[in-house]
Amino acid sequence: MALRRMLGFSDGELMRSDAKPCSRLMRHTAGVFSVGGALGFWILCRLHYGPRVNVPRSLRWAGTGAITVSAGTALLVRLFSPECEPQNIEAYDKKK
């Protein structure tokens, strides 16, 4: 699914064996950015509604931000990271 080969950024070689596998890289990136997305959307909620903001509305916005930003960054990692090229996924990601 990586776009690197289609865009000409990939030479098709395997990555180093001590690099993070694609699945772990995506999971860590999504976890970090979910916190940032929740905080960012909570701030947007406070700016948008002003004094009319309430707790359920603010939590809904924060949850939406966490899901949206984490899914978006995980997709970008999957598309553009060299660890997520097909030959590296086959070689280094462990199937459960």
Tab-separated table of N, CA and C in Angstrom:
chain	number	residue	atom	x	y	z
A	1	MET	N	0.807	-1.187	0.000
A	1	MET	CA	0.000	0.000	0.000
A	1	MET	C	0.858	1.262	0.000
A	2	ALA	N	2.133	1.122	0.181
A	2	ALA	CA	3.002	2.294	0.229
A	2	ALA	C	3.073	2.968	-1.138
A	3	LEU	N	3.008	4.280	-1.128
A	3	LEU	CA	3.071	5.047	-2.366
A	3	LEU	C	4.496	5.376	-2.776
A	4	ARG	N	5.453	5.032	-1.935
A	4	ARG	CA	6.829	5.399	-2.228
A	4	ARG	C	7.324	4.804	-3.541
A	5	ARG	N	6.946	3.569	-3.836
A	5	ARG	CA	7.406	2.931	-5.075
A	5	ARG	C	6.790	3.598	-6.295
A	6	MET	N	5.491	3.941	-6.189
A	6	MET	CA	4.815	4.587	-7.316
A	6	MET	C	5.359	5.987	-7.581
A	7	LEU	N	5.787	6.688	-6.527
A	7	LEU	CA	6.310	8.041	-6.677
A	7	LEU	C	7.799	8.059	-6.996
A	8	GLY	N	8.438	6.902	-6.990
A	8	GLY	CA	9.851	6.820	-7.340
A	8	GLY	C	10.804	7.057	-6.180
A	9	PHE	N	10.331	7.012	-4.935
A	9	PHE	CA	11.191	7.233	-3.782
A	9	PHE	C	11.794	5.940	-3.253
A	10	SER	N	11.381	4.797	-3.760
A	10	SER	CA	11.813	3.519	-3.225
A	10	SER	C	12.742	2.819	-4.199
A	11	ASP	N	13.754	2.164	-3.639
A	11	ASP	CA	14.629	1.360	-4.482
A	11	ASP	C	14.328	-0.122	-4.339
A	12	GLY	N	13.360	-0.479	-3.492
A	12	GLY	CA	12.931	-1.865	-3.363
A	12	GLY	C	13.783	-2.731	-2.463
A	13	GLU	N	14.732	-2.123	-1.731
A	13	GLU	CA	15.589	-2.915	-0.854
A	13	GLU	C	14.946	-3.104	0.511
A	14	LEU	N	15.403	-4.123	1.221
A	14	LEU	CA	14.931	-4.359	2.591
A	14	LEU	C	15.558	-3.349	3.538
A	15	MET	N	14.811	-2.983	4.576
A	15	MET	CA	15.338	-2.078	5.584
A	15	MET	C	16.255	-2.855	6.535
A	16	ARG	N	16.926	-2.126	7.435
A	16	ARG	CA	17.776	-2.783	8.425
A	16	ARG	C	16.921	-3.608	9.364
A	17	SER	N	17.458	-4.664	9.875
A	17	SER	CA	16.683	-5.572	10.724
A	17	SER	C	16.382	-4.980	12.099
A	18	ASP	N	17.108	-3.946	12.534
A	18	ASP	CA	16.848	-3.363	13.851
A	18	ASP	C	15.865	-2.190	13.798
A	19	ALA	N	15.300	-1.883	12.636
A	19	ALA	CA	14.316	-0.804	12.520
A	19	ALA	C	12.949	-1.282	13.035
A	20	LYS	N	12.083	-0.316	13.367
A	20	LYS	CA	10.745	-0.674	13.859
A	20	LYS	C	9.914	-1.261	12.725
A	21	PRO	N	9.154	-2.316	12.985
A	21	PRO	CA	8.246	-2.833	11.964
A	21	PRO	C	7.107	-1.851	11.711
A	22	CYS	N	6.464	-1.987	10.584
A	22	CYS	CA	5.410	-1.064	10.173
A	22	CYS	C	4.248	-1.043	11.157
A	23	SER	N	3.819	-2.201	11.634
A	23	SER	CA	2.661	-2.236	12.519
A	23	SER	C	2.942	-1.490	13.824
A	24	ARG	N	4.129	-1.654	14.384
A	24	ARG	CA	4.470	-0.961	15.628
A	24	ARG	C	4.627	0.536	15.384
A	25	LEU	N	5.216	0.913	14.260
A	25	LEU	CA	5.375	2.321	13.925
A	25	LEU	C	4.016	3.003	13.773
A	26	MET	N	3.082	2.342	13.107
A	26	MET	CA	1.738	2.905	12.943
A	26	MET	C	1.033	3.020	14.287
A	27	ARG	N	1.150	2.009	15.135
A	27	ARG	CA	0.483	2.009	16.436
A	27	ARG	C	1.033	3.119	17.336
A	28	HIS	N	2.349	3.291	17.370
A	28	HIS	CA	2.948	4.330	18.205
A	28	HIS	C	2.596	5.721	17.692
A	29	THR	N	2.637	5.904	16.381
A	29	THR	CA	2.304	7.209	15.802
A	29	THR	C	0.853	7.564	16.075
A	30	ALA	N	-0.050	6.609	15.902
A	30	ALA	CA	-1.466	6.867	16.152
A	30	ALA	C	-1.712	7.178	17.624
A	31	GLY	N	-1.020	6.509	18.522
A	31	GLY	CA	-1.189	6.773	19.941
A	31	GLY	C	-0.747	8.166	20.341
A	32	VAL	N	0.383	8.599	19.823
A	32	VAL	CA	0.885	9.932	20.145
A	32	VAL	C	-0.036	11.005	19.567
A	33	PHE	N	-0.435	10.835	18.324
A	33	PHE	CA	-1.241	11.862	17.678
A	33	PHE	C	-2.693	11.854	18.135
A	34	SER	N	-3.158	10.787	18.766
A	34	SER	CA	-4.520	10.816	19.297
A	34	SER	C	-4.612	11.792	20.457
A	35	VAL	N	-3.565	11.872	21.270
A	35	VAL	CA	-3.549	12.842	22.371
A	35	VAL	C	-3.523	14.269	21.813
A	36	GLY	N	-2.682	14.500	20.827
A	36	GLY	CA	-2.614	15.828	20.213
A	36	GLY	C	-3.899	16.205	19.502
A	37	GLY	N	-4.527	15.237	18.840
A	37	GLY	CA	-5.788	15.510	18.158
A	37	GLY	C	-6.902	15.832	19.136
A	38	ALA	N	-6.947	15.105	20.244
A	38	ALA	CA	-7.967	15.367	21.257
A	38	ALA	C	-7.779	16.767	21.845
A	39	LEU	N	-6.552	17.117	22.143
A	39	LEU	CA	-6.283	18.437	22.703
A	39	LEU	C	-6.596	19.543	21.695
A	40	GLY	N	-6.202	19.330	20.456
A	40	GLY	CA	-6.464	20.330	19.415
A	40	GLY	C	-7.946	20.541	19.162
A	41	PHE	N	-8.713	19.469	19.062
A	41	PHE	CA	-10.142	19.608	18.817
A	41	PHE	C	-10.869	20.145	20.042
A	42	TRP	N	-10.367	19.864	21.239
A	42	TRP	CA	-10.960	20.435	22.450
A	42	TRP	C	-10.792	21.951	22.445
A	43	ILE	N	-9.608	22.418	22.028
A	43	ILE	CA	-9.362	23.862	21.927
A	43	ILE	C	-10.269	24.473	20.869
A	44	LEU	N	-10.425	23.794	19.724
A	44	LEU	CA	-11.335	24.296	18.685
A	44	LEU	C	-12.771	24.377	19.192
A	45	CYS	N	-13.186	23.411	19.984
A	45	CYS	CA	-14.530	23.424	20.568
A	45	CYS	C	-14.699	24.628	21.486
A	46	ARG	N	-13.694	24.872	22.319
A	46	ARG	CA	-13.763	26.022	23.221
A	46	ARG	C	-13.817	27.337	22.440
A	47	LEU	N	-13.066	27.430	21.360
A	47	LEU	CA	-13.081	28.643	20.541
A	47	LEU	C	-14.399	28.802	19.788
A	48	HIS	N	-14.938	27.701	19.305
A	48	HIS	CA	-16.161	27.753	18.501
A	48	HIS	C	-17.388	28.089	19.339
A	49	TYR	N	-17.555	27.424	20.486
A	49	TYR	CA	-18.762	27.600	21.286
A	49	TYR	C	-18.629	28.662	22.369
A	50	GLY	N	-17.426	29.002	22.761
A	50	GLY	CA	-17.237	30.025	23.787
A	50	GLY	C	-17.864	29.625	25.107
A	51	PRO	N	-18.662	30.514	25.697
A	51	PRO	CA	-19.242	30.196	27.006
A	51	PRO	C	-20.361	29.150	26.953
A	52	ARG	N	-20.838	28.797	25.757
A	52	ARG	CA	-21.925	27.819	25.652
A	52	ARG	C	-21.423	26.375	25.655
A	53	VAL	N	-20.132	26.172	25.823
A	53	VAL	CA	-19.579	24.817	25.792
A	53	VAL	C	-19.982	24.070	27.072
A	54	ASN	N	-20.275	22.790	26.919
A	54	ASN	CA	-20.554	21.958	28.088
A	54	ASN	C	-19.696	20.694	28.001
A	55	VAL	N	-19.680	19.909	29.041
A	55	VAL	CA	-18.770	18.761	29.126
A	55	VAL	C	-19.053	17.701	28.049
A	56	PRO	N	-20.312	17.281	27.825
A	56	PRO	CA	-20.520	16.269	26.784
A	56	PRO	C	-20.101	16.744	25.390
A	57	ARG	N	-20.375	17.992	25.098
A	57	ARG	CA	-19.991	18.535	23.788
A	57	ARG	C	-18.480	18.575	23.661
A	58	SER	N	-17.809	18.999	24.700
A	58	SER	CA	-16.357	19.083	24.665
A	58	SER	C	-15.721	17.696	24.562
A	59	LEU	N	-16.285	16.710	25.265
A	59	LEU	CA	-15.760	15.341	25.157
A	59	LEU	C	-16.017	14.750	23.772
A	60	ARG	N	-17.157	15.083	23.189
A	60	ARG	CA	-17.459	14.603	21.839
A	60	ARG	C	-16.464	15.165	20.836
A	61	TRP	N	-16.156	16.449	20.940
A	61	TRP	CA	-15.182	17.052	20.048
A	61	TRP	C	-13.792	16.448	20.266
A	62	ALA	N	-13.413	16.241	21.515
A	62	ALA	CA	-12.097	15.673	21.801
A	62	ALA	C	-11.996	14.239	21.275
A	63	GLY	N	-13.055	13.456	21.438
A	63	GLY	CA	-13.052	12.088	20.904
A	63	GLY	C	-12.972	12.060	19.398
A	64	THR	N	-13.705	12.958	18.765
A	64	THR	CA	-13.654	13.055	17.302
A	64	THR	C	-12.253	13.438	16.839
A	65	GLY	N	-11.633	14.376	17.537
A	65	GLY	CA	-10.276	14.793	17.177
A	65	GLY	C	-9.271	13.676	17.351
A	66	ALA	N	-9.403	12.929	18.436
A	66	ALA	CA	-8.472	11.821	18.679
A	66	ALA	C	-8.576	10.774	17.581
A	67	ILE	N	-9.799	10.406	17.231
A	67	ILE	CA	-9.987	9.374	16.206
A	67	ILE	C	-9.547	9.870	14.839
A	68	THR	N	-9.928	11.086	14.488
A	68	THR	CA	-9.613	11.623	13.165
A	68	THR	C	-8.113	11.787	12.965
A	69	VAL	N	-7.453	12.416	13.906
A	69	VAL	CA	-6.022	12.695	13.747
A	69	VAL	C	-5.199	11.414	13.828
A	70	SER	N	-5.549	10.502	14.730
A	70	SER	CA	-4.760	9.266	14.829
A	70	SER	C	-4.937	8.404	13.583
A	71	ALA	N	-6.150	8.314	13.069
A	71	ALA	CA	-6.363	7.528	11.847
A	71	ALA	C	-5.674	8.174	10.650
A	72	GLY	N	-5.729	9.488	10.587
A	72	GLY	CA	-5.073	10.191	9.480
A	72	GLY	C	-3.567	10.022	9.485
A	73	THR	N	-2.945	10.160	10.644
A	73	THR	CA	-1.494	10.003	10.697
A	73	THR	C	-1.073	8.549	10.489
A	74	ALA	N	-1.865	7.599	10.986
A	74	ALA	CA	-1.535	6.193	10.740
A	74	ALA	C	-1.602	5.886	9.244
A	75	LEU	N	-2.570	6.464	8.555
A	75	LEU	CA	-2.668	6.265	7.109
A	75	LEU	C	-1.481	6.890	6.388
A	76	LEU	N	-1.071	8.088	6.803
A	76	LEU	CA	0.090	8.723	6.174
A	76	LEU	C	1.371	7.937	6.418
A	77	VAL	N	1.525	7.401	7.629
A	77	VAL	CA	2.691	6.558	7.915
A	77	VAL	C	2.662	5.329	7.015
A	78	ARG	N	1.495	4.718	6.890
A	78	ARG	CA	1.367	3.512	6.066
A	78	ARG	C	1.694	3.809	4.598
A	79	LEU	N	1.297	4.978	4.112
A	79	LEU	CA	1.504	5.308	2.702
A	79	LEU	C	2.924	5.750	2.383
A	80	PHE	N	3.586	6.474	3.294
A	80	PHE	CA	4.843	7.120	2.943
A	80	PHE	C	6.065	6.639	3.704
A	81	SER	N	5.923	5.741	4.649
A	81	SER	CA	7.073	5.286	5.417
A	81	SER	C	7.787	4.138	4.705
A	82	PRO	N	9.112	4.153	4.683
A	82	PRO	CA	9.834	3.049	4.037
A	82	PRO	C	9.640	1.715	4.753
A	83	GLU	N	9.337	1.757	6.062
A	83	GLU	CA	9.099	0.510	6.790
A	83	GLU	C	7.830	-0.184	6.328
A	84	CYS	N	6.935	0.540	5.685
A	84	CYS	CA	5.643	-0.012	5.286
A	84	CYS	C	5.596	-0.410	3.813
A	85	GLU	N	6.742	-0.557	3.192
A	85	GLU	CA	6.769	-1.082	1.836
A	85	GLU	C	6.500	-2.585	1.898
A	86	PRO	N	5.920	-3.144	0.855
A	86	PRO	CA	5.500	-4.554	0.905
A	86	PRO	C	6.612	-5.532	1.259
A	87	GLN	N	7.825	-5.343	0.742
A	87	GLN	CA	8.902	-6.293	1.030
A	87	GLN	C	9.315	-6.230	2.498
A	88	ASN	N	9.209	-5.061	3.137
A	88	ASN	CA	9.562	-4.945	4.546
A	88	ASN	C	8.475	-5.508	5.445
A	89	ILE	N	7.221	-5.366	5.064
A	89	ILE	CA	6.137	-5.941	5.841
A	89	ILE	C	6.237	-7.456	5.814
A	90	GLU	N	6.511	-8.020	4.645
A	90	GLU	CA	6.642	-9.480	4.539
A	90	GLU	C	7.819	-10.007	5.354
A	91	ALA	N	8.908	-9.239	5.406
A	91	ALA	CA	10.108	-9.734	6.068
A	91	ALA	C	10.100	-9.531	7.582
A	92	TYR	N	9.524	-8.430	8.061
A	92	TYR	CA	9.730	-8.070	9.459
A	92	TYR	C	8.466	-8.035	10.329
A	93	ASP	N	7.294	-7.851	9.763
A	93	ASP	CA	6.089	-7.824	10.592
A	93	ASP	C	5.673	-9.241	10.925
A	94	LYS	N	5.420	-9.464	12.206
A	94	LYS	CA	5.031	-10.809	12.656
A	94	LYS	C	3.527	-10.942	12.549
A	95	LYS	N	3.099	-11.975	11.886
A	95	LYS	CA	1.670	-12.253	11.766
A	95	LYS	C	1.215	-13.044	12.976
A	96	LYS	N	0.080	-12.672	13.557
A	96	LYS	CA	-0.421	-13.382	14.738
A	96	LYS	C	-1.577	-14.266	14.359
